[in-house]
PDB file of C-alpha atoms in Angstrom:
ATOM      1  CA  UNK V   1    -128.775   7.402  34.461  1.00 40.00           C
ATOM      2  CA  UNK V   2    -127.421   5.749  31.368  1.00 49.00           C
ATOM      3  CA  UNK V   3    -124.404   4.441  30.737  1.00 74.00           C
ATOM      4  CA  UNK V   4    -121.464   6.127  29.326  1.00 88.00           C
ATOM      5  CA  UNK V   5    -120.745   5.154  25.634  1.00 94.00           C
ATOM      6  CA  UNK V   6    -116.991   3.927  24.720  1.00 96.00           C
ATOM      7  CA  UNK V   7    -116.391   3.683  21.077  1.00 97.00           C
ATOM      8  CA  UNK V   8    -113.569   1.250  20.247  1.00 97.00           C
ATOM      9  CA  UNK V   9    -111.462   1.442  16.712  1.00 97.00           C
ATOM     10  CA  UNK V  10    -109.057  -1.339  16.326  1.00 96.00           C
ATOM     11  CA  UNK V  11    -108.644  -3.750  13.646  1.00 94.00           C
ATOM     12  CA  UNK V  12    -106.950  -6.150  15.952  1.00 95.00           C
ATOM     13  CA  UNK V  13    -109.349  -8.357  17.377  1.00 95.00           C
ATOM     14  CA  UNK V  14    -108.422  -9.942  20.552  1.00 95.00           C
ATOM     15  CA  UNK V  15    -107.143  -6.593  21.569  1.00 96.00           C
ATOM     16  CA  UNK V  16    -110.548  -5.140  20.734  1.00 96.00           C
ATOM     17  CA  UNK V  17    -112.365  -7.705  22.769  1.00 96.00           C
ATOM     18  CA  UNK V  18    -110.393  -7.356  25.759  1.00 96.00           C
ATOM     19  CA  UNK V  19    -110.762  -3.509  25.841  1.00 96.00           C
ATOM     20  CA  UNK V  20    -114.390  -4.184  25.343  1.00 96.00           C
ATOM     21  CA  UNK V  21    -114.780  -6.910  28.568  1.00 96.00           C
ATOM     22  CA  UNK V  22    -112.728  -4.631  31.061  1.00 95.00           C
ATOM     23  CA  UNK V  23    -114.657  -1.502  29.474  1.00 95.00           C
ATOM     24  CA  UNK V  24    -118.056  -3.472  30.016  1.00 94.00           C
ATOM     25  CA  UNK V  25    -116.827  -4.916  33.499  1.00 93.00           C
ATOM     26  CA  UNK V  26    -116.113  -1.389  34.691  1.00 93.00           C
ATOM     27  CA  UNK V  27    -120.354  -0.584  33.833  1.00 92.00           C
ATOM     28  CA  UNK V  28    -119.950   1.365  30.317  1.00 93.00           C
ATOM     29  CA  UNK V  29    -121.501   0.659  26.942  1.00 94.00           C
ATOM     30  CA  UNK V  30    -119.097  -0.500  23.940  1.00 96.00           C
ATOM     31  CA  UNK V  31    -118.782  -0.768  20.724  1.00 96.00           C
ATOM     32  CA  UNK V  32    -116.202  -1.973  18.681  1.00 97.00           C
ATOM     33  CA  UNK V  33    -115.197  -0.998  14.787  1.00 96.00           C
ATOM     34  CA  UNK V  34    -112.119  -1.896  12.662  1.00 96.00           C
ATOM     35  CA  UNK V  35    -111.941   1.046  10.704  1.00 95.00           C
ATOM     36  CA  UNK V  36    -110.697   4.792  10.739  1.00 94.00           C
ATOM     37  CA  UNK V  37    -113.911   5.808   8.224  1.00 95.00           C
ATOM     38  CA  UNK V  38    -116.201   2.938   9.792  1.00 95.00           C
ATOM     39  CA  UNK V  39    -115.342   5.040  13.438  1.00 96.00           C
ATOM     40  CA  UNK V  40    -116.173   8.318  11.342  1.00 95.00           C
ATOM     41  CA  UNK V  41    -119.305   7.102   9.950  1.00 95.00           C
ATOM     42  CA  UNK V  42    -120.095   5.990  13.585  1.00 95.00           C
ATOM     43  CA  UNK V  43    -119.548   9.098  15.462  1.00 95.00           C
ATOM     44  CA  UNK V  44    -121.508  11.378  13.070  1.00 92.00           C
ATOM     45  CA  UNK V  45    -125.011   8.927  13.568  1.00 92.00           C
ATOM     46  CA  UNK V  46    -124.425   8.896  17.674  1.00 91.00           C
ATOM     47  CA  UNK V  47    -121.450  10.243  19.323  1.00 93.00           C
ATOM     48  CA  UNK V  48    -119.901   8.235  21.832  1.00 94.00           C
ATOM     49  CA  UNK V  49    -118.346   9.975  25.322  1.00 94.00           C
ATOM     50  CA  UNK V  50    -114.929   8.837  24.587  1.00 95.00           C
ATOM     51  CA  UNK V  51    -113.065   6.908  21.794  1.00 97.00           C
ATOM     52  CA  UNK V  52    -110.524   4.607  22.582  1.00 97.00           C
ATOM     53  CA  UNK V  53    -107.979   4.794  18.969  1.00 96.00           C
ATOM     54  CA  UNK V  54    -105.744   2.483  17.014  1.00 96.00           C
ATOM     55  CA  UNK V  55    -103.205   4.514  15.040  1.00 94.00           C
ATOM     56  CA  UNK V  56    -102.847   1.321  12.547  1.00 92.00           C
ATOM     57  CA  UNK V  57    -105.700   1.428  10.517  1.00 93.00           C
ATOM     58  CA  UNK V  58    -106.119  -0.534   7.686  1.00 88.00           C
ATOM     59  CA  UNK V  59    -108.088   2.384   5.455  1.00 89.00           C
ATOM     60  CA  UNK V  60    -107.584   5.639   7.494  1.00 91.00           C
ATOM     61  CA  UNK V  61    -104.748   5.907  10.351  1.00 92.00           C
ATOM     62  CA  UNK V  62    -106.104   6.781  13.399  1.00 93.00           C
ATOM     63  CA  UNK V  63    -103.956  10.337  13.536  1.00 93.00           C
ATOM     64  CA  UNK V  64    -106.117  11.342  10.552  1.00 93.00           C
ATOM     65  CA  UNK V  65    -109.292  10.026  12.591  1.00 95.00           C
ATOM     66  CA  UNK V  66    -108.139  12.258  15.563  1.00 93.00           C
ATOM     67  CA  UNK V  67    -107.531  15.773  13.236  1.00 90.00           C
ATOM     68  CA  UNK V  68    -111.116  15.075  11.705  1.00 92.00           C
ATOM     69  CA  UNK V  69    -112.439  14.768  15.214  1.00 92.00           C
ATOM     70  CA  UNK V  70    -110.744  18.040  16.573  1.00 86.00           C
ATOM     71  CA  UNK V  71    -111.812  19.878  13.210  1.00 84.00           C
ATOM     72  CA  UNK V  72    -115.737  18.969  13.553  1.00 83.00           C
ATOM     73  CA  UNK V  73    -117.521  21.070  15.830  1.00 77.00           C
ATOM     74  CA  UNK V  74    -119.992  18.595  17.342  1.00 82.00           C
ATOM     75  CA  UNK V  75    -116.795  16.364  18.182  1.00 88.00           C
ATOM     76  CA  UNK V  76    -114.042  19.246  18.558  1.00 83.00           C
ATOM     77  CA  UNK V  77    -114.290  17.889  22.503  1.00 83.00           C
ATOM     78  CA  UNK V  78    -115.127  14.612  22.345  1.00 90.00           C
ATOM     79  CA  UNK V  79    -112.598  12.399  24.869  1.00 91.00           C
ATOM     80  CA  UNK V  80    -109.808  10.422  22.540  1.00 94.00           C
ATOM     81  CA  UNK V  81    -107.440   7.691  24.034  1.00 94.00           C
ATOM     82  CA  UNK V  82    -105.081   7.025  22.015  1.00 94.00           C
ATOM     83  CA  UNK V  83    -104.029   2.747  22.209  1.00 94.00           C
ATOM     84  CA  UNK V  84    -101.175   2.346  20.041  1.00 92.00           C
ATOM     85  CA  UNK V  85     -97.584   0.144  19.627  1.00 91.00           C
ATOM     86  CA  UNK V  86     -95.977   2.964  18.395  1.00 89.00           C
ATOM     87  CA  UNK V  87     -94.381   4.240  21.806  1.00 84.00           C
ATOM     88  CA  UNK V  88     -91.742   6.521  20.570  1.00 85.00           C
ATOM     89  CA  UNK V  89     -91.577   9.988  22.485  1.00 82.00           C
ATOM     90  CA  UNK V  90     -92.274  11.541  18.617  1.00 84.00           C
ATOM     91  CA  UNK V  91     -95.460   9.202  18.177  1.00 85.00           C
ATOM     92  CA  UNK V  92     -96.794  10.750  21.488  1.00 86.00           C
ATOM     93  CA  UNK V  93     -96.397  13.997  20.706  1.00 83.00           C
ATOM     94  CA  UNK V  94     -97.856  13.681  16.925  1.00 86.00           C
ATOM     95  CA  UNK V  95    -100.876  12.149  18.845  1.00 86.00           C
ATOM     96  CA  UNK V  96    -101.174  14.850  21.364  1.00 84.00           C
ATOM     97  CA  UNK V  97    -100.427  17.575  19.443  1.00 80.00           C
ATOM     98  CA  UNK V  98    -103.391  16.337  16.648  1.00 83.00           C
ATOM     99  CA  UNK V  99    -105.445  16.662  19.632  1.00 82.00           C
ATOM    100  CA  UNK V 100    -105.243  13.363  21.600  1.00 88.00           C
ATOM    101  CA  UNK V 101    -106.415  13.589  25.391  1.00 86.00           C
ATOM    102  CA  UNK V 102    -104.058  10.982  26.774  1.00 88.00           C
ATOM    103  CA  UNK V 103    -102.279   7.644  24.939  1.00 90.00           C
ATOM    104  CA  UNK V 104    -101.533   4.532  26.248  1.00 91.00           C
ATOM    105  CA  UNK V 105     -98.854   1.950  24.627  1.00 90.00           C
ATOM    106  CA  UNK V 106     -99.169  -1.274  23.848  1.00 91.00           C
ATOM    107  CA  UNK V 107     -98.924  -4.045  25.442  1.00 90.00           C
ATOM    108  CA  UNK V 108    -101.008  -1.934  28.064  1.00 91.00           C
ATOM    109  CA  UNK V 109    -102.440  -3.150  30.985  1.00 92.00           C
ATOM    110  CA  UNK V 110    -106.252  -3.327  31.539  1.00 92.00           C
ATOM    111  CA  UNK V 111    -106.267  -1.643  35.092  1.00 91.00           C
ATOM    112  CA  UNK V 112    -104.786   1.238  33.739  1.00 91.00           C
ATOM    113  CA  UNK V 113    -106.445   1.263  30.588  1.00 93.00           C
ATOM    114  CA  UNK V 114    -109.603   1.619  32.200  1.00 93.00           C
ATOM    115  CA  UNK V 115    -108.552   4.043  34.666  1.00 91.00           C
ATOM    116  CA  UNK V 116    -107.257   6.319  32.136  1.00 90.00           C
ATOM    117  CA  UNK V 117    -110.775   6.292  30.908  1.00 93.00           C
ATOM    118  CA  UNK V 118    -112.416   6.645  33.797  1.00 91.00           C
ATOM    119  CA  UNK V 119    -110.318   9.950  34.103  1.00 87.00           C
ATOM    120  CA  UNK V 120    -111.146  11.600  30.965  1.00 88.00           C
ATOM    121  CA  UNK V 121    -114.642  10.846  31.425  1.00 89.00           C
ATOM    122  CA  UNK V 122    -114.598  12.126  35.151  1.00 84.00           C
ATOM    123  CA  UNK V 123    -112.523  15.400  33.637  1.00 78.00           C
ATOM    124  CA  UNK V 124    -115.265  15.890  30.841  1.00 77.00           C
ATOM    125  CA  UNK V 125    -118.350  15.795  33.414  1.00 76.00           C
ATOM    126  CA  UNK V 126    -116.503  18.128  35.990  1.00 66.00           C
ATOM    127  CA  UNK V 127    -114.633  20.807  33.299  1.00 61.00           C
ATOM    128  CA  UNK V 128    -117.824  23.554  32.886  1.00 50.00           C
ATOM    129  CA  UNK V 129    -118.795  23.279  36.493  1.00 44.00           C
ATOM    130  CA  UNK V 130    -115.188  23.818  37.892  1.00 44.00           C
ATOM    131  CA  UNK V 131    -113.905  26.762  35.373  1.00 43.00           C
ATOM    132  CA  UNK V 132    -114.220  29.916  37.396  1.00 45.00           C
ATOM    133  CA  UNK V 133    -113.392  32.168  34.420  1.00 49.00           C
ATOM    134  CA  UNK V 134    -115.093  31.905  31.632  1.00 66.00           C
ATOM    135  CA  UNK V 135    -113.345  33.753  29.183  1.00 71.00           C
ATOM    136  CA  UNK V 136    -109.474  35.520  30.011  1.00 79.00           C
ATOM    137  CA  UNK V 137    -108.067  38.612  28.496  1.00 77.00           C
ATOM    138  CA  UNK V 138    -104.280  38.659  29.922  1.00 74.00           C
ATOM    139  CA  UNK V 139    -101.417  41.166  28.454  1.00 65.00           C
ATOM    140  CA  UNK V 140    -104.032  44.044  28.384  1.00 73.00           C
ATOM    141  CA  UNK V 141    -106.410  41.986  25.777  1.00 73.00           C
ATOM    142  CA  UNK V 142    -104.198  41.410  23.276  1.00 83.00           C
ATOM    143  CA  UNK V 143    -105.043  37.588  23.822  1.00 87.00           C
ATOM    144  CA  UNK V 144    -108.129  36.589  24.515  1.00 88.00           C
ATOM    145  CA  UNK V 145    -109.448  32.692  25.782  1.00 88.00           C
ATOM    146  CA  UNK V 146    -113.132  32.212  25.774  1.00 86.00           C
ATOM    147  CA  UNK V 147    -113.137  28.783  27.706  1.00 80.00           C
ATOM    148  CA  UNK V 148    -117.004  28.082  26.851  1.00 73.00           C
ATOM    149  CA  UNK V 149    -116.457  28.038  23.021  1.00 76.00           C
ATOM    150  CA  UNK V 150    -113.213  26.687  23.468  1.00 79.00           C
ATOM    151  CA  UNK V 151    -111.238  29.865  21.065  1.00 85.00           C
ATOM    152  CA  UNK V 152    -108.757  31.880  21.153  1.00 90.00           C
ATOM    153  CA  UNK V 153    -108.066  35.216  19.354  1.00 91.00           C
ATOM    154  CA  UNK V 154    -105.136  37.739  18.700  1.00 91.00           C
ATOM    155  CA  UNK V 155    -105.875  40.772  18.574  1.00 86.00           C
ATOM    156  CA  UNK V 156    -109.564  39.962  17.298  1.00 84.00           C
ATOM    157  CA  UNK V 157    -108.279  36.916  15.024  1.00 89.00           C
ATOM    158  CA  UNK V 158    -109.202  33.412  15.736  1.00 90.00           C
ATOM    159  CA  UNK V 159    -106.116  31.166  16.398  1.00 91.00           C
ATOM    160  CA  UNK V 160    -106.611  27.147  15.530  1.00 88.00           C
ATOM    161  CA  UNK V 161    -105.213  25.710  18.437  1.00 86.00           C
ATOM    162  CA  UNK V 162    -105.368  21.442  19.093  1.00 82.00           C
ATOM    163  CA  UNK V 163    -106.602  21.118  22.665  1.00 80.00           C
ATOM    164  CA  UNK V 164    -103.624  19.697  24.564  1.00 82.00           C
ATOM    165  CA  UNK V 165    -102.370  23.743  22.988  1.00 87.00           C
ATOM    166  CA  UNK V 166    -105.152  24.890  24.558  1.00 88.00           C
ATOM    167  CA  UNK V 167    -105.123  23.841  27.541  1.00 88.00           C
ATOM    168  CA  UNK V 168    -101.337  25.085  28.062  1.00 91.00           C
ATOM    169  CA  UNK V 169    -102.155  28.196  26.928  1.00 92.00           C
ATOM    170  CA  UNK V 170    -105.017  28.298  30.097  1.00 90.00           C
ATOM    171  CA  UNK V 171    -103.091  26.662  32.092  1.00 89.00           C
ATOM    172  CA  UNK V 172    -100.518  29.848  31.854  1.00 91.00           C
ATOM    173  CA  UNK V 173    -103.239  32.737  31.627  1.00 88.00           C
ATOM    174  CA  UNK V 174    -104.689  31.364  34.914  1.00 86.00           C
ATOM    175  CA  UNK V 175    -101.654  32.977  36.653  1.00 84.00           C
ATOM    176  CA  UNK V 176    -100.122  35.654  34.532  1.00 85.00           C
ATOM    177  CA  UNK V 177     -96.705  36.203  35.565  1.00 87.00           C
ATOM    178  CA  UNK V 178     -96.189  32.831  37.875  1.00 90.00           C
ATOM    179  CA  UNK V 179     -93.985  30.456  36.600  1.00 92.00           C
ATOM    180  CA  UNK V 180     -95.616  26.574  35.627  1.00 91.00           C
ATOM    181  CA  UNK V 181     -93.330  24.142  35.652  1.00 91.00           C
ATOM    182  CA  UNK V 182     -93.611  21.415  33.420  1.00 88.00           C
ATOM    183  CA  UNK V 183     -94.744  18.611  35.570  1.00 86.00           C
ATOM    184  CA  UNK V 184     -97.393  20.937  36.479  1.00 87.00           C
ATOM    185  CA  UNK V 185     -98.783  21.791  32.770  1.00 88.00           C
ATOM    186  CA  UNK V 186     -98.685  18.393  32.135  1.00 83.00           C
ATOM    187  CA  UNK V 187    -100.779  17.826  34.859  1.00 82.00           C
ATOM    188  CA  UNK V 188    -103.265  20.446  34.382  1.00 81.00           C
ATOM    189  CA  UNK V 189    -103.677  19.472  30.892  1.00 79.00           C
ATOM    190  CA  UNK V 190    -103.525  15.579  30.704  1.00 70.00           C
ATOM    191  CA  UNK V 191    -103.823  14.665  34.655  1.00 65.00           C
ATOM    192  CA  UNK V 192    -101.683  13.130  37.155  1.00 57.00           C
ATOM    193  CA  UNK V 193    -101.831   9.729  35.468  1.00 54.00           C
ATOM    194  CA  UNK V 194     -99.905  10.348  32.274  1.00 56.00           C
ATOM    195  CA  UNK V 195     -96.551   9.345  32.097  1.00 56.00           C
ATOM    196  CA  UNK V 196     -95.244  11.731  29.591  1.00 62.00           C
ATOM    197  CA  UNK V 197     -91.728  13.058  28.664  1.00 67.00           C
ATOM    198  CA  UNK V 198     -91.215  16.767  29.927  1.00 72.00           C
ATOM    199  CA  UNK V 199     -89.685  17.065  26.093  1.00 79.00           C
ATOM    200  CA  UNK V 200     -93.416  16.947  25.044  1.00 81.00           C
ATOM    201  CA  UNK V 201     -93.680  20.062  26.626  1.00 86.00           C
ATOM    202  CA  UNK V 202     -91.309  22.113  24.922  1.00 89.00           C
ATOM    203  CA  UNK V 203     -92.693  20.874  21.510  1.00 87.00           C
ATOM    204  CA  UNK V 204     -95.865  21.741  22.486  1.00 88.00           C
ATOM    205  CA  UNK V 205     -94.642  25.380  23.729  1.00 92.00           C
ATOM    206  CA  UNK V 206     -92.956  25.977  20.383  1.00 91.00           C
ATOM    207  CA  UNK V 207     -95.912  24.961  18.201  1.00 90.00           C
ATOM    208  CA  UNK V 208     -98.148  27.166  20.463  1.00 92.00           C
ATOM    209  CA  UNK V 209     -95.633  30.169  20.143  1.00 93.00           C
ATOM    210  CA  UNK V 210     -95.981  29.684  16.215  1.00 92.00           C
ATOM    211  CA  UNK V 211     -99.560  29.793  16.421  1.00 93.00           C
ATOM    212  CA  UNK V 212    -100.246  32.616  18.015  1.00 93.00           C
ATOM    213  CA  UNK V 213     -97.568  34.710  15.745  1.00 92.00           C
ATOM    214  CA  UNK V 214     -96.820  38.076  17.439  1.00 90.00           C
ATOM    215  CA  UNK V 215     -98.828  36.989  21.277  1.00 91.00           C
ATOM    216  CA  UNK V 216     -95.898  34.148  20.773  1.00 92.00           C
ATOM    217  CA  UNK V 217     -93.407  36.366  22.929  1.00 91.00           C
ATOM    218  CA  UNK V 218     -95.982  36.674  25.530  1.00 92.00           C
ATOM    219  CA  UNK V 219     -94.824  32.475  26.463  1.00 94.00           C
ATOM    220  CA  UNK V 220     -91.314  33.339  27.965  1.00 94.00           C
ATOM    221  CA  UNK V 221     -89.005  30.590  29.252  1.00 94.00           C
ATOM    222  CA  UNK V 222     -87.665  30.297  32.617  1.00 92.00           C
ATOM    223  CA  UNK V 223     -84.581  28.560  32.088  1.00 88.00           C
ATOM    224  CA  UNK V 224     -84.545  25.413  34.193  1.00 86.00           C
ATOM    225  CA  UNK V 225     -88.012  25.959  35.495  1.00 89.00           C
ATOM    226  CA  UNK V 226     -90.848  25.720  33.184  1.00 91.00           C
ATOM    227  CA  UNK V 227     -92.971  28.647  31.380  1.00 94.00           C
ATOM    228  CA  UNK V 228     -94.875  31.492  32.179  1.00 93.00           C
ATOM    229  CA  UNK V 229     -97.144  34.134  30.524  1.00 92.00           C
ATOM    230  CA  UNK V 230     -95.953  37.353  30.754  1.00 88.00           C
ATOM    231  CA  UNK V 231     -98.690  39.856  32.797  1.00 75.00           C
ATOM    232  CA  UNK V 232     -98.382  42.990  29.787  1.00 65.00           C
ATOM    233  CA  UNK V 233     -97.417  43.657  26.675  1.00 50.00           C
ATOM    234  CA  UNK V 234     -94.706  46.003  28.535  1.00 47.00           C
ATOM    235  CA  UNK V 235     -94.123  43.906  31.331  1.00 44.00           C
TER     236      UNK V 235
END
């Protein structure tokens, strides 16, 4: 079986070598460029399994790398892991929100670098064997989720939704009506290795609710819970 692929962008040297050993040393290919349009170039000629990011580029940031990635439709689910010194709670969200699978800050430690990656790679080969829906139509159709093309619609309409969206929005139509809590949608949508601020949540939530215009109402709060969809239109 060949090896899984890791694509590394980061301008910073050292730190690019030393995800590249502990990448190599845990049996994957890498490859290392220094560039957000180098990465680009990259990816369309032979698409990795996962891209590790930079967000400080020195031509184009690495948040513009990521919403090119989610908006091309041979790379819409291709792995990112975001690497970045900018650890603000706002920085993390950006990242998810443009479609990020996970981020790690710097000054990171290799062990858990690599086991991030290890996870995103293990959730990639396991997500179309474990879904056991493939496409949901909760509130009496008015939403629909077709989990093999990855889209959603409103009432027939496509909705543009970044994954870490999406996968809230499954995460909730798995169990009309139950309440999710919010260490539990992060979970189900980034794993039980990321260390991310409940806050992310609600941002995400609110940007979701936009999105889907008048299904928005269908997302109701459970004060000091979490989030649940609502079972009908009615209900």
């Amino acid at each position: 079986m060949p090896s899984e692929s890791i694509l590394i962008v980061e301008d910073e040297a050292e730190i690019a070598d030393l995800i590249r050993l502990h990448v190599e040393r845990d049996g994957r290919a890498a490859a290392v460029v220094a560039s957000g349009r180098m990465a680009l170039d990259v990816i369309a000629r032979r698409r990795p399994d996962l891209v590790v990011l930079d967000l400080m580029l020195p031509d184009l940031d690495g948040l513009e790398v990521c919403r090119r990635l989610r908006w091309g439709t041979e790379t819409r689910d291709l792995p990112i892991l975001i690497v970045s010194a900018k650890g603000e709670e706002s920085d993390i969200v950006t990242g998810l929100e443009l479609g990020a699978d996970d981020y790690v800050t710097k000054p990171f430690s290799p062990r858990v670098l690599t086991a991030r990656i290890r996870n995103l790679l293990r959730r990639q080969r396991e997500k179309a064997p474990t879904l056991e829906a493939r496409r949901l139509a909760p509130a009496d159709g008015m939403l629909t989720i077709d989990l093999d093309r990855h889209r959603v619609e409103v009432r027939g309409e496509d909705v543009d939704l970044t994954p870490t969206e999406f996968g809230i929005l499954h995460c909730l139509a798995t169990r009309p009506g139950f309440v999710r809590t919010r260490d539990q949608i992060i979970a189900a949508v980034h794993g039980d290795t990321t260390v991310l601020s409940t806050r992310a949540v609600d941002v995400h939530i609110t940007a979701l609710r936009r999105k889907l215009g008048v299904a928005g109402a269908l997302i109701e709060t459970v004060r000091g819970i979490g989030y649940r969809l609502r079972e009908t239109r009615g209900g």
